Amino acid sequence: METKKQGSKTRQEEDRRPLFFGLGFGILFGFLLHKGGATKYDVIVGQLLLTDYTVLKIMLSAIVTGMIGIYLMKSMGWIKLSIKSGSVGKNVIGGLIFGVGFAVLGYCPGTIAGAIGNGYLDAIVGGLAGILLGTWIFAVIYPKLKDGILKKGDFGDITFPRLFKVNDWVVVVPAAVLIILILVWLERAGF
Amino acid sequence: MTTIASIFTEPYWSPYAVGIGIGILSWLSFLISGKPIATSTSFAQTGGMIENIITGGKADKRPYYKKIKLKINWQWMLVVGVVLGSFLSAIISGDFQVGVWVPSLWASAFGDSALLRVFVAVVGGVILGFGARFGDGCTSGHGISGTLQLAVSSWVSAILFFIGGIITAHVIYFVIA
């Protein structure tokens, strides 16, 4: 109730603070992506060729760290989750198309912003223009897709704990253990 | 000798340090801004803003742009921040690339033609941008922020990003090359 009130108040005042927070989080995110090497084509495509596991190590350690903290804060009532609703048509087909583009371009939307900051000209001149064009093509044909393929096999904004109808921690703890075991195995195997 | 300053001028950090850092950043983003870190919608907004400039407001009539709203918001500024943050890290660690059109892995298989690489990057970008909007998220929004919340849609997407990406990368480097 209280948060709702605050929300409408900030909207009326056209609060600009969120823009500065967004910028600040972005600077930290970009800084980290560069330090991890994730702003480089060779590192990203090396992951997809299964010769360089940097990207997977970054993602899995971010997921395990983020997940524990987010679910702790959720159980304290500090935050609310923000779950995207999904469908087979949207996530399976969209995911595959994205994957193809990911390998052909060698950057993704977040890392291309990082690659631009890192100075890579193929990202600035080629990749950015391509991504903008691709999103525009989607916007143009969206009316034809939105009630068809994008709704096929709709499963809504569900999480694994809700899908299995269990307490959050029944999923969080095994998921964290599993991810850590995968990371330990990757290191032991010399990747 | 490692000092506080030399940590920041180091070009590479351990992927685990980076991952844990991004995980902690996701806590702060939820706690302070009430939002998950994501990037791809901002590219769609930019595309719509460009269409608006060229056509004098035609994009505003498209249902998709009405849905995502064509304005500079928190996430759009986040993407600007990523460019700046990466630039900052690259500059202080002496890793800023000048005049690099062709990544070395690409050059090892397809030569050092900038034109070919840029053409392929445009094609890849079109597919990526279209796919990111079709699947409603990218490697940040689904791959990190969605998976860490244990969202079913995001795990399905993230797994398919890698299935599609791994197959395509192998086709590019082992069949086409």
Short mmCIF file of N, CA, C and O in Angstrom, two decimals, chain A residues 4 9 25 30 47 63 67 75 82 84 86-87 90 124 143 145 151 153 167-168 171 173 187:
data_model
loop_
_atom_site.label_atom_id
_atom_site.label_comp_id
_atom_site.label_asym_id
_atom_site.label_seq_id
_atom_site.Cartn_x
_atom_site.Cartn_y
_atom_site.Cartn_z
N LYS A 4 2.85 1.71 -3.17
CA LYS A 4 1.99 2.16 -4.26
C LYS A 4 1.86 3.68 -4.23
O LYS A 4 1.98 4.35 -5.24
N LYS A 9 3.31 9.08 -6.49
CA LYS A 9 3.84 10.39 -6.17
C LYS A 9 5.05 10.72 -7.04
O LYS A 9 5.12 11.79 -7.65
N PHE A 25 24.27 2.30 -12.50
CA PHE A 25 24.32 0.83 -12.58
C PHE A 25 24.95 0.39 -13.89
O PHE A 25 25.71 -0.58 -13.94
N GLY A 30 29.10 -2.10 -17.14
CA GLY A 30 30.03 -2.03 -18.27
C GLY A 30 31.47 -2.22 -17.82
O GLY A 30 32.26 -2.90 -18.49
N GLN A 47 33.43 -18.89 -26.36
CA GLN A 47 32.48 -19.64 -25.54
C GLN A 47 31.56 -20.48 -26.41
O GLN A 47 31.31 -21.65 -26.13
N ILE A 63 24.65 -15.57 -11.54
CA ILE A 63 23.33 -16.16 -11.24
C ILE A 63 23.29 -16.67 -9.80
O ILE A 63 22.35 -16.39 -9.06
N MET A 67 20.95 -14.85 -7.24
CA MET A 67 19.79 -15.64 -6.80
C MET A 67 19.68 -15.68 -5.28
O MET A 67 18.59 -15.45 -4.72
N SER A 75 12.42 -12.73 0.75
CA SER A 75 11.84 -13.31 1.96
C SER A 75 11.75 -12.28 3.09
O SER A 75 10.91 -12.40 3.98
N SER A 82 10.55 -9.61 -10.57
CA SER A 82 10.08 -9.02 -11.83
C SER A 82 10.24 -10.10 -12.91
O SER A 82 11.29 -10.22 -13.52
N LYS A 84 9.35 -12.19 -16.34
CA LYS A 84 8.80 -12.03 -17.69
C LYS A 84 7.89 -13.20 -18.00
O LYS A 84 8.23 -14.35 -17.73
N GLY A 86 6.10 -15.92 -20.32
CA GLY A 86 6.73 -16.67 -21.41
C GLY A 86 5.76 -17.57 -22.15
O GLY A 86 4.64 -17.81 -21.72
N SER A 87 6.21 -18.04 -23.30
CA SER A 87 5.46 -19.03 -24.06
C SER A 87 6.47 -19.84 -24.87
O SER A 87 7.60 -19.41 -25.07
N LYS A 90 7.35 -17.90 -28.09
CA LYS A 90 8.19 -16.74 -27.83
C LYS A 90 9.61 -17.13 -27.41
O LYS A 90 10.58 -16.72 -28.02
N ILE A 124 30.52 -0.93 -33.44
CA ILE A 124 29.95 0.41 -33.58
C ILE A 124 29.25 0.57 -34.93
O ILE A 124 28.09 0.96 -35.01
N PRO A 143 2.29 -6.63 -34.99
CA PRO A 143 0.84 -6.87 -34.99
C PRO A 143 0.44 -8.23 -35.57
O PRO A 143 -0.56 -8.80 -35.17
N LEU A 145 2.30 -10.94 -35.24
CA LEU A 145 2.83 -12.02 -34.39
C LEU A 145 2.17 -12.12 -33.03
O LEU A 145 2.11 -13.17 -32.43
N LYS A 151 1.94 -16.24 -28.69
CA LYS A 151 1.05 -16.76 -27.64
C LYS A 151 1.03 -18.29 -27.58
O LYS A 151 0.43 -18.87 -26.68
N GLY A 153 1.52 -21.87 -26.72
CA GLY A 153 2.07 -22.56 -25.56
C GLY A 153 2.40 -21.61 -24.42
O GLY A 153 3.42 -21.75 -23.75
N ASN A 167 8.29 -24.29 -1.51
CA ASN A 167 8.94 -23.12 -0.92
C ASN A 167 10.14 -22.72 -1.78
O ASN A 167 10.83 -23.57 -2.34
N ASP A 168 10.37 -21.40 -1.89
CA ASP A 168 11.46 -20.89 -2.73
C ASP A 168 12.79 -21.60 -2.50
O ASP A 168 13.51 -21.94 -3.42
N VAL A 171 14.03 -24.80 -4.11
CA VAL A 171 14.66 -24.71 -5.43
C VAL A 171 15.99 -23.96 -5.35
O VAL A 171 16.99 -24.37 -5.96
N VAL A 173 18.31 -23.56 -2.96
CA VAL A 173 19.48 -24.24 -2.40
C VAL A 173 20.04 -25.30 -3.37
O VAL A 173 21.23 -25.25 -3.70
N GLU A 187 36.51 -26.05 -13.59
CA GLU A 187 37.89 -25.74 -13.19
C GLU A 187 38.73 -27.02 -13.15
O GLU A 187 39.85 -27.05 -13.65
#
